[in-house]
Protein backbone atom coordinates (compact mmCIF):
# COMPACT_ATOMS: atom_id res chain seq x y z
CA UNK A 1 0.00 0.00 0.00
CA UNK A 2 1.72 3.18 -1.19
CA UNK A 3 1.30 6.48 0.66
CA UNK A 4 1.79 9.89 -0.97
CA UNK A 5 2.55 11.87 2.19
CA UNK A 6 5.58 12.41 4.37
CA UNK A 7 5.47 11.58 8.06
CA UNK A 8 7.81 12.43 10.93
CA UNK A 9 10.15 9.65 12.02
CA UNK A 10 9.41 10.13 15.72
CA UNK A 11 6.62 11.16 18.03
CA UNK A 12 6.42 14.83 18.90
CA UNK A 13 8.70 15.49 21.87
CA UNK A 14 5.92 17.20 23.85
CA UNK A 15 3.67 14.16 23.34
CA UNK A 16 6.43 11.85 24.55
CA UNK A 17 7.03 13.95 27.65
CA UNK A 18 3.32 13.90 28.53
CA UNK A 19 3.18 10.12 28.08
CA UNK A 20 6.28 9.51 30.18
CA UNK A 21 5.17 11.91 32.91
CA UNK A 22 1.80 10.16 33.10
CA UNK A 23 3.36 6.71 33.31
CA UNK A 24 5.70 7.85 36.08
CA UNK A 25 3.08 9.73 38.12
CA UNK A 26 -0.15 7.73 37.74
CA UNK A 27 0.65 4.66 35.65
CA UNK A 28 -1.12 5.89 32.55
CA UNK A 29 -1.43 8.76 30.08
CA UNK A 30 -3.90 9.65 27.34
CA UNK A 31 -2.94 12.09 24.59
CA UNK A 32 -5.39 13.32 21.95
CA UNK A 33 -4.09 14.00 18.42
CA UNK A 34 -0.83 12.25 19.29
CA UNK A 35 -0.17 10.99 15.76
CA UNK A 36 -0.70 12.75 12.39
CA UNK A 37 -4.19 12.44 10.92
CA UNK A 38 -2.82 11.19 7.59
CA UNK A 39 -0.97 8.35 9.32
CA UNK A 40 -4.02 7.30 11.32
CA UNK A 41 -6.20 7.36 8.22
CA UNK A 42 -3.72 5.16 6.36
CA UNK A 43 -3.74 2.62 9.19
CA UNK A 44 -7.54 2.70 9.38
CA UNK A 45 -7.74 2.08 5.63
CA UNK A 46 -5.42 -0.91 5.95
CA UNK A 47 -7.47 -2.36 8.79
CA UNK A 48 -10.72 -1.92 6.86
CA UNK A 49 -9.20 -3.64 3.82
CA UNK A 50 -8.12 -6.57 5.99
CA UNK A 51 -11.58 -6.67 7.51
CA UNK A 52 -13.36 -6.78 4.15
CA UNK A 53 -10.92 -9.42 2.92
CA UNK A 54 -11.77 -11.50 6.01
CA UNK A 55 -8.15 -11.47 7.17
CA UNK A 56 -9.01 -10.85 10.83
CA UNK A 57 -9.06 -13.60 13.46
CA UNK A 58 -11.18 -13.89 16.58
CA UNK A 59 -9.15 -12.79 19.59
CA UNK A 60 -8.75 -14.96 22.67
CA UNK A 61 -7.53 -14.78 26.24
CA UNK A 62 -4.52 -16.41 27.86
CA UNK A 63 -1.23 -17.44 26.29
CA UNK A 64 0.23 -20.64 24.96
CA UNK A 65 -1.77 -23.72 25.95
CA UNK A 66 -4.10 -21.57 28.06
CA UNK A 67 -5.18 -19.53 25.02
CA UNK A 68 -8.93 -19.85 24.43
CA UNK A 69 -11.65 -17.87 22.71
CA UNK A 70 -14.27 -16.43 25.05
CA UNK A 71 -16.84 -14.22 23.37
CA UNK A 72 -18.40 -13.56 26.77
CA UNK A 73 -15.14 -11.82 27.80
CA UNK A 74 -13.90 -10.19 24.59
CA UNK A 75 -15.36 -9.86 21.13
CA UNK A 76 -12.70 -8.18 19.00
CA UNK A 77 -11.10 -9.53 15.85
CA UNK A 78 -7.38 -8.96 15.29
CA UNK A 79 -4.50 -9.02 12.81
CA UNK A 80 -0.89 -8.87 14.02
CA UNK A 81 1.27 -6.11 12.57
CA UNK A 82 4.41 -7.33 10.81
CA UNK A 83 5.88 -4.12 9.26
CA UNK A 84 4.92 -5.39 5.80
CA UNK A 85 3.34 -2.08 4.70
CA UNK A 86 4.55 1.50 4.65
CA UNK A 87 1.83 2.58 7.07
CA UNK A 88 2.92 -0.05 9.58
CA UNK A 89 6.60 0.83 9.22
CA UNK A 90 5.85 4.50 9.88
CA UNK A 91 3.85 3.52 12.97
CA UNK A 92 6.61 1.30 14.38
CA UNK A 93 9.21 4.00 13.72
CA UNK A 94 7.24 6.55 15.73
CA UNK A 95 6.55 4.14 18.57
CA UNK A 96 10.21 3.10 18.60
CA UNK A 97 11.10 6.69 19.45
CA UNK A 98 8.77 6.46 22.45
CA UNK A 99 10.33 3.16 23.58
CA UNK A 100 13.79 4.69 23.47
CA UNK A 101 12.72 7.73 25.48
CA UNK A 102 10.86 5.64 28.10
CA UNK A 103 14.00 3.57 28.60
CA UNK A 104 16.14 6.70 28.87
CA UNK A 105 13.95 8.37 31.47
CA UNK A 106 12.26 5.50 33.35
CA UNK A 107 14.86 2.71 32.99
CA UNK A 108 12.23 0.07 32.18
CA UNK A 109 14.42 -2.01 29.86
CA UNK A 110 11.80 -2.19 27.11
CA UNK A 111 13.05 -4.36 24.25
CA UNK A 112 10.46 -4.32 21.48
CA UNK A 113 6.83 -3.63 20.59
CA UNK A 114 4.29 -6.25 19.56
CA UNK A 115 1.04 -4.90 18.17
CA UNK A 116 -2.12 -5.88 16.34
CA UNK A 117 -5.03 -4.23 14.63
CA UNK A 118 -8.24 -4.65 16.63
CA UNK A 119 -11.75 -4.44 15.20
CA UNK A 120 -14.73 -4.44 17.54
CA UNK A 121 -18.04 -5.07 15.72
CA UNK A 122 -21.19 -3.43 17.11
CA UNK A 123 -22.23 -5.05 20.40
CA UNK A 124 -18.75 -6.29 21.29
CA UNK A 125 -16.67 -5.44 24.35
CA UNK A 126 -13.71 -6.57 26.46
CA UNK A 127 -14.37 -7.06 30.15
CA UNK A 128 -12.10 -5.59 32.79
CA UNK A 129 -8.64 -7.18 32.77
CA UNK A 130 -4.90 -6.68 33.11
CA UNK A 131 -2.69 -6.99 30.03
CA UNK A 132 -0.12 -8.82 32.13
CA UNK A 133 -0.02 -10.48 35.53
CA UNK A 134 2.89 -9.77 37.87
CA UNK A 135 5.74 -12.20 37.32
CA UNK A 136 3.94 -14.13 34.58
CA UNK A 137 4.65 -12.12 31.44
CA UNK A 138 7.15 -9.73 29.90
CA UNK A 139 4.61 -7.12 28.79
CA UNK A 140 5.46 -3.91 30.63
CA UNK A 141 3.74 -0.94 28.98
CA UNK A 142 0.53 -1.21 26.95
CA UNK A 143 -0.44 1.19 24.19
CA UNK A 144 -3.66 1.80 22.27
CA UNK A 145 -3.96 4.00 19.18
CA UNK A 146 -7.50 4.79 18.04
CA UNK A 147 -8.41 4.97 14.35
CA UNK A 148 -12.06 6.10 14.35
CA UNK A 149 -12.83 9.36 12.63
CA UNK A 150 -15.68 11.55 13.93
CA UNK A 151 -16.73 9.17 16.71
CA UNK A 152 -20.26 10.27 17.75
CA UNK A 153 -20.99 10.88 21.42
CA UNK A 154 -23.06 8.06 22.89
CA UNK A 155 -21.63 5.41 20.57
CA UNK A 156 -19.93 3.47 23.37
CA UNK A 157 -16.64 1.71 22.72
CA UNK A 158 -14.71 3.77 25.27
CA UNK A 159 -11.82 2.36 27.28
CA UNK A 160 -12.26 2.68 31.04
CA UNK A 161 -8.99 3.00 32.98
CA UNK A 162 -9.07 2.14 36.69
CA UNK A 163 -6.67 3.05 39.53
CA UNK A 164 -3.44 1.09 39.82
CA UNK A 165 -3.92 -2.17 41.69
CA UNK A 166 -2.88 -5.80 41.82
CA UNK A 167 -6.52 -6.91 41.68
CA UNK A 168 -9.40 -6.25 39.33
CA UNK A 169 -11.77 -3.57 40.65
CA UNK A 170 -15.26 -4.34 41.88
CA UNK A 171 -18.37 -2.49 40.72
CA UNK A 172 -17.95 0.22 43.36
CA UNK A 173 -14.66 1.50 41.88
CA UNK A 174 -14.96 4.56 39.65
CA UNK A 175 -12.73 4.70 36.54
CA UNK A 176 -9.96 7.28 36.56
CA UNK A 177 -10.68 8.09 32.95
CA UNK A 178 -13.07 7.13 30.16
CA UNK A 179 -11.24 7.33 26.83
CA UNK A 180 -13.27 7.90 23.67
CA UNK A 181 -11.82 5.93 20.71
CA UNK A 182 -11.22 9.01 18.57
CA UNK A 183 -8.81 9.17 15.65
CA UNK A 184 -5.24 9.89 16.75
CA UNK A 185 -5.74 9.39 20.49
CA UNK A 186 -2.88 7.40 22.04
CA UNK A 187 -3.15 5.81 25.48
CA UNK A 188 -0.27 4.18 27.36
CA UNK A 189 -0.43 2.41 30.73
CA UNK A 190 1.43 -0.08 32.91
CA UNK A 191 0.43 -3.56 31.77
CA UNK A 192 0.64 -5.24 35.19
CA UNK A 193 -0.84 -2.41 37.25
CA UNK A 194 -3.69 -0.69 35.40
CA UNK A 195 -6.94 -2.65 35.03
CA UNK A 196 -9.05 -1.53 32.10
CA UNK A 197 -11.98 -2.54 29.94
CA UNK A 198 -13.56 -1.77 26.57
CA UNK A 199 -17.18 -0.77 27.00
CA UNK A 200 -19.78 -2.18 24.57
CA UNK A 201 -19.63 -0.40 21.24
CA UNK A 202 -22.58 0.58 19.10
CA UNK A 203 -20.45 1.24 16.01
CA UNK A 204 -17.57 -0.56 14.29
CA UNK A 205 -14.49 0.36 16.35
CA UNK A 206 -10.92 0.39 15.02
CA UNK A 207 -7.64 0.55 16.94
CA UNK A 208 -4.10 -0.74 17.29
CA UNK A 209 -3.27 -2.46 20.56
CA UNK A 210 0.41 -2.81 21.42
CA UNK A 211 2.71 -3.89 24.22
CA UNK A 212 6.27 -2.87 24.96
CA UNK A 213 8.04 -6.00 26.14
CA UNK A 214 11.16 -6.95 28.03
CA UNK A 215 13.40 -9.48 26.35
CA UNK A 216 12.64 -12.98 27.65
CA UNK A 217 14.82 -14.71 25.09
CA UNK A 218 16.22 -18.16 25.77
CA UNK A 219 19.19 -19.56 23.90
CA UNK A 220 19.31 -16.57 21.60
CA UNK A 221 15.67 -16.86 20.55
CA UNK A 222 13.48 -13.87 21.37
CA UNK A 223 10.37 -14.85 23.30
CA UNK A 224 8.00 -15.37 20.38
CA UNK A 225 4.71 -16.21 22.04
CA UNK A 226 2.08 -13.51 21.75
Coordinates of C-alpha atoms in Angstrom, one line a residue:
X1 CA 0.0 0.0 0.0
X2 CA 1.7 3.2 -1.2
X3 CA 1.3 6.5 0.7
X4 CA 1.8 9.9 -1.0
X5 CA 2.5 11.9 2.2
X6 CA 5.6 12.4 4.4
X7 CA 5.5 11.6 8.1
X8 CA 7.8 12.4 10.9
X9 CA 10.1 9.7 12.0
X10 CA 9.4 10.1 15.7
X11 CA 6.6 11.2 18.0
X12 CA 6.4 14.8 18.9
X13 CA 8.7 15.5 21.9
X14 CA 5.9 17.2 23.9
X15 CA 3.7 14.2 23.3
X16 CA 6.4 11.8 24.6
X17 CA 7.0 13.9 27.6
X18 CA 3.3 13.9 28.5
X19 CA 3.2 10.1 28.1
X20 CA 6.3 9.5 30.2
X21 CA 5.2 11.9 32.9
X22 CA 1.8 10.2 33.1
X23 CA 3.4 6.7 33.3
X24 CA 5.7 7.9 36.1
X25 CA 3.1 9.7 38.1
X26 CA -0.2 7.7 37.7
X27 CA 0.7 4.7 35.7
X28 CA -1.1 5.9 32.5
X29 CA -1.4 8.8 30.1
X30 CA -3.9 9.6 27.3
X31 CA -2.9 12.1 24.6
X32 CA -5.4 13.3 21.9
X33 CA -4.1 14.0 18.4
X34 CA -0.8 12.3 19.3
X35 CA -0.2 11.0 15.8
X36 CA -0.7 12.7 12.4
X37 CA -4.2 12.4 10.9
X38 CA -2.8 11.2 7.6
X39 CA -1.0 8.4 9.3
X40 CA -4.0 7.3 11.3
X41 CA -6.2 7.4 8.2
X42 CA -3.7 5.2 6.4
X43 CA -3.7 2.6 9.2
X44 CA -7.5 2.7 9.4
X45 CA -7.7 2.1 5.6
X46 CA -5.4 -0.9 5.9
X47 CA -7.5 -2.4 8.8
X48 CA -10.7 -1.9 6.9
X49 CA -9.2 -3.6 3.8
X50 CA -8.1 -6.6 6.0
X51 CA -11.6 -6.7 7.5
X52 CA -13.4 -6.8 4.2
X53 CA -10.9 -9.4 2.9
X54 CA -11.8 -11.5 6.0
X55 CA -8.1 -11.5 7.2
X56 CA -9.0 -10.8 10.8
X57 CA -9.1 -13.6 13.5
X58 CA -11.2 -13.9 16.6
X59 CA -9.1 -12.8 19.6
X60 CA -8.7 -15.0 22.7
X61 CA -7.5 -14.8 26.2
X62 CA -4.5 -16.4 27.9
X63 CA -1.2 -17.4 26.3
X64 CA 0.2 -20.6 25.0
X65 CA -1.8 -23.7 26.0
X66 CA -4.1 -21.6 28.1
X67 CA -5.2 -19.5 25.0
X68 CA -8.9 -19.9 24.4
X69 CA -11.7 -17.9 22.7
X70 CA -14.3 -16.4 25.1
X71 CA -16.8 -14.2 23.4
X72 CA -18.4 -13.6 26.8
X73 CA -15.1 -11.8 27.8
X74 CA -13.9 -10.2 24.6
X75 CA -15.4 -9.9 21.1
X76 CA -12.7 -8.2 19.0
X77 CA -11.1 -9.5 15.9
X78 CA -7.4 -9.0 15.3
X79 CA -4.5 -9.0 12.8
X80 CA -0.9 -8.9 14.0
X81 CA 1.3 -6.1 12.6
X82 CA 4.4 -7.3 10.8
X83 CA 5.9 -4.1 9.3
X84 CA 4.9 -5.4 5.8
X85 CA 3.3 -2.1 4.7
X86 CA 4.5 1.5 4.6
X87 CA 1.8 2.6 7.1
X88 CA 2.9 -0.1 9.6
X89 CA 6.6 0.8 9.2
X90 CA 5.9 4.5 9.9
X91 CA 3.9 3.5 13.0
X92 CA 6.6 1.3 14.4
X93 CA 9.2 4.0 13.7
X94 CA 7.2 6.5 15.7
X95 CA 6.6 4.1 18.6
X96 CA 10.2 3.1 18.6
X97 CA 11.1 6.7 19.4
X98 CA 8.8 6.5 22.5
X99 CA 10.3 3.2 23.6
X100 CA 13.8 4.7 23.5
X101 CA 12.7 7.7 25.5
X102 CA 10.9 5.6 28.1
X103 CA 14.0 3.6 28.6
X104 CA 16.1 6.7 28.9
X105 CA 14.0 8.4 31.5
X106 CA 12.3 5.5 33.4
X107 CA 14.9 2.7 33.0
X108 CA 12.2 0.1 32.2
X109 CA 14.4 -2.0 29.9
X110 CA 11.8 -2.2 27.1
X111 CA 13.1 -4.4 24.3
X112 CA 10.5 -4.3 21.5
X113 CA 6.8 -3.6 20.6
X114 CA 4.3 -6.2 19.6
X115 CA 1.0 -4.9 18.2
X116 CA -2.1 -5.9 16.3
X117 CA -5.0 -4.2 14.6
X118 CA -8.2 -4.6 16.6
X119 CA -11.7 -4.4 15.2
X120 CA -14.7 -4.4 17.5
X121 CA -18.0 -5.1 15.7
X122 CA -21.2 -3.4 17.1
X123 CA -22.2 -5.0 20.4
X124 CA -18.8 -6.3 21.3
X125 CA -16.7 -5.4 24.3
X126 CA -13.7 -6.6 26.5
X127 CA -14.4 -7.1 30.1
X128 CA -12.1 -5.6 32.8
X129 CA -8.6 -7.2 32.8
X130 CA -4.9 -6.7 33.1
X131 CA -2.7 -7.0 30.0
X132 CA -0.1 -8.8 32.1
X133 CA 0.0 -10.5 35.5
X134 CA 2.9 -9.8 37.9
X135 CA 5.7 -12.2 37.3
X136 CA 3.9 -14.1 34.6
X137 CA 4.7 -12.1 31.4
X138 CA 7.2 -9.7 29.9
X139 CA 4.6 -7.1 28.8
X140 CA 5.5 -3.9 30.6
X141 CA 3.7 -0.9 29.0
X142 CA 0.5 -1.2 26.9
X143 CA -0.4 1.2 24.2
X144 CA -3.7 1.8 22.3
X145 CA -4.0 4.0 19.2
X146 CA -7.5 4.8 18.0
X147 CA -8.4 5.0 14.4
X148 CA -12.1 6.1 14.4
X149 CA -12.8 9.4 12.6
X150 CA -15.7 11.5 13.9
X151 CA -16.7 9.2 16.7
X152 CA -20.3 10.3 17.7
X153 CA -21.0 10.9 21.4
X154 CA -23.1 8.1 22.9
X155 CA -21.6 5.4 20.6
X156 CA -19.9 3.5 23.4
X157 CA -16.6 1.7 22.7
X158 CA -14.7 3.8 25.3
X159 CA -11.8 2.4 27.3
X160 CA -12.3 2.7 31.0
X161 CA -9.0 3.0 33.0
X162 CA -9.1 2.1 36.7
X163 CA -6.7 3.1 39.5
X164 CA -3.4 1.1 39.8
X165 CA -3.9 -2.2 41.7
X166 CA -2.9 -5.8 41.8
X167 CA -6.5 -6.9 41.7
X168 CA -9.4 -6.3 39.3
X169 CA -11.8 -3.6 40.7
X170 CA -15.3 -4.3 41.9
X171 CA -18.4 -2.5 40.7
X172 CA -17.9 0.2 43.4
X173 CA -14.7 1.5 41.9
X174 CA -15.0 4.6 39.7
X175 CA -12.7 4.7 36.5
X176 CA -10.0 7.3 36.6
X177 CA -10.7 8.1 32.9
X178 CA -13.1 7.1 30.2
X179 CA -11.2 7.3 26.8
X180 CA -13.3 7.9 23.7
X181 CA -11.8 5.9 20.7
X182 CA -11.2 9.0 18.6
X183 CA -8.8 9.2 15.6
X184 CA -5.2 9.9 16.8
X185 CA -5.7 9.4 20.5
X186 CA -2.9 7.4 22.0
X187 CA -3.2 5.8 25.5
X188 CA -0.3 4.2 27.4
X189 CA -0.4 2.4 30.7
X190 CA 1.4 -0.1 32.9
X191 CA 0.4 -3.6 31.8
X192 CA 0.6 -5.2 35.2
X193 CA -0.8 -2.4 37.3
X194 CA -3.7 -0.7 35.4
X195 CA -6.9 -2.6 35.0
X196 CA -9.1 -1.5 32.1
X197 CA -12.0 -2.5 29.9
X198 CA -13.6 -1.8 26.6
X199 CA -17.2 -0.8 27.0
X200 CA -19.8 -2.2 24.6
X201 CA -19.6 -0.4 21.2
X202 CA -22.6 0.6 19.1
X203 CA -20.5 1.2 16.0
X204 CA -17.6 -0.6 14.3
X205 CA -14.5 0.4 16.3
X206 CA -10.9 0.4 15.0
X207 CA -7.6 0.6 16.9
X208 CA -4.1 -0.7 17.3
X209 CA -3.3 -2.5 20.6
X210 CA 0.4 -2.8 21.4
X211 CA 2.7 -3.9 24.2
X212 CA 6.3 -2.9 25.0
X213 CA 8.0 -6.0 26.1
X214 CA 11.2 -6.9 28.0
X215 CA 13.4 -9.5 26.4
X216 CA 12.6 -13.0 27.6
X217 CA 14.8 -14.7 25.1
X218 CA 16.2 -18.2 25.8
X219 CA 19.2 -19.6 23.9
X220 CA 19.3 -16.6 21.6
X221 CA 15.7 -16.9 20.6
X222 CA 13.5 -13.9 21.4
X223 CA 10.4 -14.8 23.3
X224 CA 8.0 -15.4 20.4
X225 CA 4.7 -16.2 22.0
X226 CA 2.1 -13.5 21.8

